[in-house]
Short mmCIF file of C-alpha atoms in Angstrom, two decimals:
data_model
loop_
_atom_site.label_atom_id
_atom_site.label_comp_id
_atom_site.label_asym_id
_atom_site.label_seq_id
_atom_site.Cartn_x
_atom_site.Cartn_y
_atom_site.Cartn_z
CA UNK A 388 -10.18 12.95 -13.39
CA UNK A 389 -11.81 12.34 -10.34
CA UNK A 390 -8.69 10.17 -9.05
CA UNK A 391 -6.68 13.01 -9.82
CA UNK A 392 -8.49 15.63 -7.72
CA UNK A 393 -9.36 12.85 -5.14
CA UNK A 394 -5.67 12.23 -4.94
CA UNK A 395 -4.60 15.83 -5.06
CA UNK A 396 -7.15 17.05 -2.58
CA UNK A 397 -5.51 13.81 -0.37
CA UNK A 398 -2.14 15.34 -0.73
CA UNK A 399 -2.64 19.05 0.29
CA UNK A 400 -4.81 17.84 3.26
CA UNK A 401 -1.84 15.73 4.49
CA UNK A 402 0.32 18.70 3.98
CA UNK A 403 -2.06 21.45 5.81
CA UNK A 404 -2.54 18.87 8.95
CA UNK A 405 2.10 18.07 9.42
CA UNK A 406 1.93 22.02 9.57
CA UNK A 407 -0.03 22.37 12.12
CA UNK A 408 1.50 19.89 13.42
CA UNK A 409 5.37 21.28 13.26
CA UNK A 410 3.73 24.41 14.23
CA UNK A 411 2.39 23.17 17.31
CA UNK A 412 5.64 21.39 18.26
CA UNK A 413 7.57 25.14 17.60
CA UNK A 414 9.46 23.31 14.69
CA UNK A 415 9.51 26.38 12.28
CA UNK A 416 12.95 25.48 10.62
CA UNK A 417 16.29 23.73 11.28
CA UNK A 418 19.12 25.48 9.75
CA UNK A 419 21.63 27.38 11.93
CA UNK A 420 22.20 31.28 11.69
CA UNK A 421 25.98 30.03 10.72
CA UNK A 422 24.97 27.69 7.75
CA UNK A 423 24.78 25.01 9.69
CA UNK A 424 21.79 22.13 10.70
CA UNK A 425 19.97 21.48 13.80
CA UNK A 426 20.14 17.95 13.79
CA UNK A 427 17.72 16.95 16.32
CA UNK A 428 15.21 19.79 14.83
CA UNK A 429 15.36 18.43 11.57
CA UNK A 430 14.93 14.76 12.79
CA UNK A 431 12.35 16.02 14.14
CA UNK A 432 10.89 17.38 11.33
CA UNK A 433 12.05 14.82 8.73
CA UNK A 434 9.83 12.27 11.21
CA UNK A 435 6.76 14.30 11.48
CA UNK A 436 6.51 14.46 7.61
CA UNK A 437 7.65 10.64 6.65
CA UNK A 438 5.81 8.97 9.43
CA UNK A 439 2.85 11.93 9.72
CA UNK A 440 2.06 11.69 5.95
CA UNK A 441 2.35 7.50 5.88
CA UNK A 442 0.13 7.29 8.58
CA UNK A 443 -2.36 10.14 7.61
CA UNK A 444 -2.24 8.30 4.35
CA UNK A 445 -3.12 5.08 6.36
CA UNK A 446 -6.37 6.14 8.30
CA UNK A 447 -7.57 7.94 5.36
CA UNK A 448 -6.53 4.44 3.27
CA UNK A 449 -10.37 3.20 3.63
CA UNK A 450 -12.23 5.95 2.49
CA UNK A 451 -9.66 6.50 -0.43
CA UNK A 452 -9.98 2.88 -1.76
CA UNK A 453 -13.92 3.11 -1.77
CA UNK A 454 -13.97 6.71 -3.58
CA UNK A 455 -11.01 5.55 -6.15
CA UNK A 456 -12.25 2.08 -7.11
CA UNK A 457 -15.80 2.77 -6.66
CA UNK A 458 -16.43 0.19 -4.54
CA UNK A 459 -19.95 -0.79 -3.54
CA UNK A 460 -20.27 -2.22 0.14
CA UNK A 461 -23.15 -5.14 0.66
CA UNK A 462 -24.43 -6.78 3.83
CA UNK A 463 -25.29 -9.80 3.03
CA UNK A 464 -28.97 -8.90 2.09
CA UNK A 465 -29.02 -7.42 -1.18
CA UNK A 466 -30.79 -10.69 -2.86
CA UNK A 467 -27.68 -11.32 -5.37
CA UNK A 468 -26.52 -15.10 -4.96
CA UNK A 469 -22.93 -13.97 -5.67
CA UNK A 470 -22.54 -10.49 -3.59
CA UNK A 471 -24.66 -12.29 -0.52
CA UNK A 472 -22.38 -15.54 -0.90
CA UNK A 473 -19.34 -13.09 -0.94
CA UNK A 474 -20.21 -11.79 2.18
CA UNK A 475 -20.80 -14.58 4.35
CA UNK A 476 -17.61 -16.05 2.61
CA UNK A 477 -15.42 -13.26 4.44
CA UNK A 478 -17.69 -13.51 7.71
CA UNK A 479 -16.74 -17.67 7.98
CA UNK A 480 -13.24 -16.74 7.26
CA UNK A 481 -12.75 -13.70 9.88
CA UNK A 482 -14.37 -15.64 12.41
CA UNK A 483 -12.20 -18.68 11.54
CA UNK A 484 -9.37 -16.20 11.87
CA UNK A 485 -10.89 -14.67 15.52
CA UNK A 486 -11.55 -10.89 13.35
CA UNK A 487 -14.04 -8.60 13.22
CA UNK A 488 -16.13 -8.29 10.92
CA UNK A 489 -14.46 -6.03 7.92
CA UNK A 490 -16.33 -4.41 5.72
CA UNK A 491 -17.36 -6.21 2.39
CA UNK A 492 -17.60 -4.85 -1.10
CA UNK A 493 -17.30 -5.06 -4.95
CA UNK A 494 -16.36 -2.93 -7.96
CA UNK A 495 -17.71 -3.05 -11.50
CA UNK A 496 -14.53 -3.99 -13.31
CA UNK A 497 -13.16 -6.38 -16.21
CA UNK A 498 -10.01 -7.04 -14.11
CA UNK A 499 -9.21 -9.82 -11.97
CA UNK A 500 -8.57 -8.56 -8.64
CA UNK A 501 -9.03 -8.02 -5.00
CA UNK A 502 -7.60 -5.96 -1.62
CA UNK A 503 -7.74 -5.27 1.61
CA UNK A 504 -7.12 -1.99 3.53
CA UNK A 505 -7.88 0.14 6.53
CA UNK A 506 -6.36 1.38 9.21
CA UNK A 507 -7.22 -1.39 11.77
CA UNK A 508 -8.70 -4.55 12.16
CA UNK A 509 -11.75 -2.93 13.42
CA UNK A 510 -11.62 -0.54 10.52
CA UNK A 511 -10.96 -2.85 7.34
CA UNK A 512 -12.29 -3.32 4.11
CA UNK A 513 -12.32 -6.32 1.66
CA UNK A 514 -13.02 -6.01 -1.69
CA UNK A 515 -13.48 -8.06 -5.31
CA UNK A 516 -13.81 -6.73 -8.74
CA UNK A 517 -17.17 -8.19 -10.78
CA UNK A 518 -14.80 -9.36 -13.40
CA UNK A 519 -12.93 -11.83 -10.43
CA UNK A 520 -16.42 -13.24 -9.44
CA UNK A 521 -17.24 -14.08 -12.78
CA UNK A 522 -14.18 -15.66 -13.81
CA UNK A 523 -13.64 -17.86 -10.60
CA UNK A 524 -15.04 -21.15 -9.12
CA UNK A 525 -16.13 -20.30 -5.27
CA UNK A 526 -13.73 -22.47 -3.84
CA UNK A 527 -11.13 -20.27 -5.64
CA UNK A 528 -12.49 -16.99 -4.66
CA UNK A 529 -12.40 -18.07 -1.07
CA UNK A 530 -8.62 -18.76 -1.51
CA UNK A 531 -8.27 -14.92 -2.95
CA UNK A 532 -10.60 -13.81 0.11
CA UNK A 533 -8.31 -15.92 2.65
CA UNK A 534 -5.25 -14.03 1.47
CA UNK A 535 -6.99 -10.73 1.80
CA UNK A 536 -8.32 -11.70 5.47
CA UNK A 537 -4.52 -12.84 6.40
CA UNK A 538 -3.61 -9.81 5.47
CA UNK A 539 -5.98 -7.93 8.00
CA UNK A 540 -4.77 -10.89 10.41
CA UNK A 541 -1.17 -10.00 9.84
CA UNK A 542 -1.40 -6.41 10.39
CA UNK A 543 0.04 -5.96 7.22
CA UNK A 544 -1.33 -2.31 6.49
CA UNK A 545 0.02 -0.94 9.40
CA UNK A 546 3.35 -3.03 9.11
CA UNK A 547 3.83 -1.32 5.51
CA UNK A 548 3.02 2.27 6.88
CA UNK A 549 5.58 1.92 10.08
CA UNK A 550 8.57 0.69 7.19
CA UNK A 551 7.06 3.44 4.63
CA UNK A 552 7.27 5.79 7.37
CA UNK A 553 11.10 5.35 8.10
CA UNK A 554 11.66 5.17 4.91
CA UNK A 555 10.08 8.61 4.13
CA UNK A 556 12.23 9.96 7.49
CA UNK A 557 15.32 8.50 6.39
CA UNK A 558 15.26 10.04 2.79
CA UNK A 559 14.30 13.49 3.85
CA UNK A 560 17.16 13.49 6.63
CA UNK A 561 19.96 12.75 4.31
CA UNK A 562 19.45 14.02 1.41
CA UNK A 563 18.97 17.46 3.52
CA UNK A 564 22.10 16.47 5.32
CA UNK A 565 23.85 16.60 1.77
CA UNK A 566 21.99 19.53 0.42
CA UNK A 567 23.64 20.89 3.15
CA UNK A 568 26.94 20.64 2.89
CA UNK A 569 27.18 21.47 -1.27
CA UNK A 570 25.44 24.83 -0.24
CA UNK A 571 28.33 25.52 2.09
CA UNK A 572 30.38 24.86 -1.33
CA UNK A 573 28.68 27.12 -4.02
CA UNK A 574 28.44 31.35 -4.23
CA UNK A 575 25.79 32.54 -1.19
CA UNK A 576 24.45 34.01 -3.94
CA UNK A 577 23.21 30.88 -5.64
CA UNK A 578 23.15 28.26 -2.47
CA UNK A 579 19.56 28.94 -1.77
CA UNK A 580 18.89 27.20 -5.21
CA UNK A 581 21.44 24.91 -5.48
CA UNK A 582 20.23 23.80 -2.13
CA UNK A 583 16.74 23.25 -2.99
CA UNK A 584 17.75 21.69 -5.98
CA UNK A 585 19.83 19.25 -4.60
CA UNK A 586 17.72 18.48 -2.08
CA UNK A 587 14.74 17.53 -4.84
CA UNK A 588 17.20 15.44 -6.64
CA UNK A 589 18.66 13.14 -3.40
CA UNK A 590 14.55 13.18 -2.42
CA UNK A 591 13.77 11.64 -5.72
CA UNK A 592 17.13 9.70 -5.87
CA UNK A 593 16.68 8.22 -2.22
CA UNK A 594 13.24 7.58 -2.66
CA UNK A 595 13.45 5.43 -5.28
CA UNK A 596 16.19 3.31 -2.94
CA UNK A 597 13.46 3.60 -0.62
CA UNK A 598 10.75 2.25 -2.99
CA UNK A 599 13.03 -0.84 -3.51
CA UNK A 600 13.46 -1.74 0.44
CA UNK A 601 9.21 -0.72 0.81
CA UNK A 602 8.93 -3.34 -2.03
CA UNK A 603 10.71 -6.01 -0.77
CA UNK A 604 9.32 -6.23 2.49
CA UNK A 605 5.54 -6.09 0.31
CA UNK A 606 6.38 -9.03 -1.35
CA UNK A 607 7.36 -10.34 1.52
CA UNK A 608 4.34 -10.19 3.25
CA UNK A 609 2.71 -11.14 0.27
CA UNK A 610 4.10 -14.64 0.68
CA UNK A 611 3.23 -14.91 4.47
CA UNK A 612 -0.46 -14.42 3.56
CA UNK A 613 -0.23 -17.20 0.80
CA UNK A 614 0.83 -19.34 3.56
CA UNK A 615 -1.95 -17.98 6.08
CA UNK A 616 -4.79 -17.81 3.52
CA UNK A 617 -3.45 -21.71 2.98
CA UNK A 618 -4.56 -22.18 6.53
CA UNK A 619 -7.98 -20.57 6.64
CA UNK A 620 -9.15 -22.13 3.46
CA UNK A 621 -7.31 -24.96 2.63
CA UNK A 622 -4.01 -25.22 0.63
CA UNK A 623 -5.75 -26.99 -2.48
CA UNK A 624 -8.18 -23.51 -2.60
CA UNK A 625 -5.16 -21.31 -2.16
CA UNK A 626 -2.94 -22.85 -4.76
CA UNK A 627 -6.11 -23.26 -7.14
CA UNK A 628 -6.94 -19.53 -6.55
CA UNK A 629 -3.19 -18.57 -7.66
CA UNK A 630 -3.54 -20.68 -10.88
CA UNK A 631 -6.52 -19.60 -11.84
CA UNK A 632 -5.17 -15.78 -11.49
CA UNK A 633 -1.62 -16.78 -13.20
CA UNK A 634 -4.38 -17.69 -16.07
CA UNK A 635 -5.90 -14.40 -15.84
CA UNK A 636 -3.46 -11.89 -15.04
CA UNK A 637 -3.47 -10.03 -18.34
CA UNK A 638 -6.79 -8.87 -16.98
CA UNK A 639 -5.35 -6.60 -14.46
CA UNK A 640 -4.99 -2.89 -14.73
CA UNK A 641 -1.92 -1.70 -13.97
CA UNK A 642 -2.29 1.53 -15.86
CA UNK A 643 -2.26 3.23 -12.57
CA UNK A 644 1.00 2.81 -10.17
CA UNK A 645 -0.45 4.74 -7.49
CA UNK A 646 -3.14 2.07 -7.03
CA UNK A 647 -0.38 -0.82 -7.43
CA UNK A 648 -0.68 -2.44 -4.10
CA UNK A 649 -3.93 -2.74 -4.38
CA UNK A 650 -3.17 -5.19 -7.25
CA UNK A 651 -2.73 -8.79 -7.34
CA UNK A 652 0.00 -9.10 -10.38
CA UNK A 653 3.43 -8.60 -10.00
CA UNK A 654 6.30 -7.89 -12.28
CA UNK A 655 9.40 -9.72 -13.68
CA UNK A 656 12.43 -8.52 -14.73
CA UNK A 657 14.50 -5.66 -13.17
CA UNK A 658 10.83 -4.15 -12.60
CA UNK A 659 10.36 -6.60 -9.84
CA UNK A 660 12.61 -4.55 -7.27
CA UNK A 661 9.82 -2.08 -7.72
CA UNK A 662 7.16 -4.30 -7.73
CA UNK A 663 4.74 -4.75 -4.09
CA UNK A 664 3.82 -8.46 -5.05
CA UNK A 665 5.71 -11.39 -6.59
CA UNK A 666 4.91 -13.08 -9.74
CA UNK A 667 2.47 -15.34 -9.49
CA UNK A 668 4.84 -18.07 -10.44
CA UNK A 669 7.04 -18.11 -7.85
CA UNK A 670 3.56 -17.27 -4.84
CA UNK A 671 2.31 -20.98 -6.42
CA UNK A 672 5.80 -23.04 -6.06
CA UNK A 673 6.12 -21.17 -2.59
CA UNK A 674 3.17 -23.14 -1.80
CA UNK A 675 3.93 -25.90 -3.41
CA UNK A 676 6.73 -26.66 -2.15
CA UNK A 677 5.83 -26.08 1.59
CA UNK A 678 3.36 -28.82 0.47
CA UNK A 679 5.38 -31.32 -0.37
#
């Protein structure tokens, strides 16, 4: 429950700031007094909400990891072996990689599993569920923590937002475009409807095209931080950490998709187009085979 109203209360706060926004740019609609579009208007507008909302989404991405997961930050000083190990683990490996320091944390959790996120270099957070430090030799952890500090490296987080951003502009412009031009074909009586309806379906329709390009490039990236993690901490540690979490993938939760790229498992099947991370399979031969 308090995902949901964490998420909700996300949501409406993204929506209150783009209309302030569109407000303050004198964007208050985009149709013509003939039936027709403003198409410059409604670029306008389409852009404001895709790539307003992705990156609203982004610099909030932090703060919305730590209150969702629960995560629990430590500094190195808490007198655990494990949590104080963990964080000068990430310090060696951001200063190996020329980083700031992110921040460092942990969630109480069964599952197998660790992210990073944040807005910025200067503004990231790495974190490990309990049940990944339990079931994993330090040498493999610090492969899992290398990926996850590539990651930052890479400027992956804002990469994703910039291609989740078009995406979002791109859907919203043409399936408005369309919506468009069936009003112009029904009763004026009904086109107000038909127009919004339309215009939910080719947002839904397009977006799920959209999830599948978003996707791809994911798993893309997921790949290049195999390869850099490979580099920080050693290609043996890397392609030990995979195995170890191809062994324990069944303890991931994937019960919640909104959380998914937070997650280390990926899918097979026709669910892969969908999917923000390859199998684990195919990460290990990647690396494997660069190896040989």
């Amino acid at each position: 429950m308090k995902r949901i109203v964490l998420f909700v209360a996300t949501n409406l706060a993204i929506m209150i700031t783009l209309s302030i926004v569109l407000s303050i740019l004198g964007i208050g609609g985009y149709r013509l007094p003939g039936g027709g579009l403003n198409y410059s208007a409604l670029m306008v507008f389409c852009l404001v909400w895709g790539m307003g909302g992705a990156f609203i989404s982004l610099q909030l991405s932090r703060f919305m990891a730590k209150m969702a997961m629960r995560v629990k930050l430590v500094d190195g000083r808490t007198g655990h072996e494990d949590l104080d190990w963990l964080h000068g683990a990430v310090r060696q490996l951001t200063e190996r990689a020329g980083l700031p320091m992110p921040e460092v944390g942990y969630y109480d959790s069964q599952e197998v599993n660790a992210f990073a996120t944040g807005p910025s270099k200067r503004r990231s957070l790495v974190a490990v569920s309990s049940g990944l430090l339990r079931s994993m030799s330090r040498s493999e952890v610090e492969g899992v923590l290398a990926h996850e500090v590539t990651h930052i490296q890479n400027g992956d987080m804002v990469t994703m937002t910039l291609i989740q951003g078009v995406v979002n502009a791109f859907v919203m412009f043409f399936s408005r475009i369309i919506a468009n031009i069936v009003r112009q074909m029904v009763d004026e009586r009904n086109a107000f409807l038909v127009s919004m309806l339309v215009t939910i379906a080719l947002d839904i329709a397009f977006g799920f095209i959209g999830m599948i390009v978003v996707a791809w490039f994911s798993r893309a990236r997921e790949f290049r931080a195999d390869a850099g993690g490979a580099q920080l901490a050693g290609r043996a540690q890397m392609i030990g950490a995979l195995q170890r979490l191809l062994q324990n993938k069944q303890l991931v939760d994937t019960s919640q998709p909104q959380l998914a790229t937070m997650k280390i498992a990926g899918a097979k099947g026709w669910m892969a187009l969908f999917s923000t991370h390859p199998p684990l399979e195919d990460r290990i031969r990647a690396l494997q085979a660069v190896q040989a």
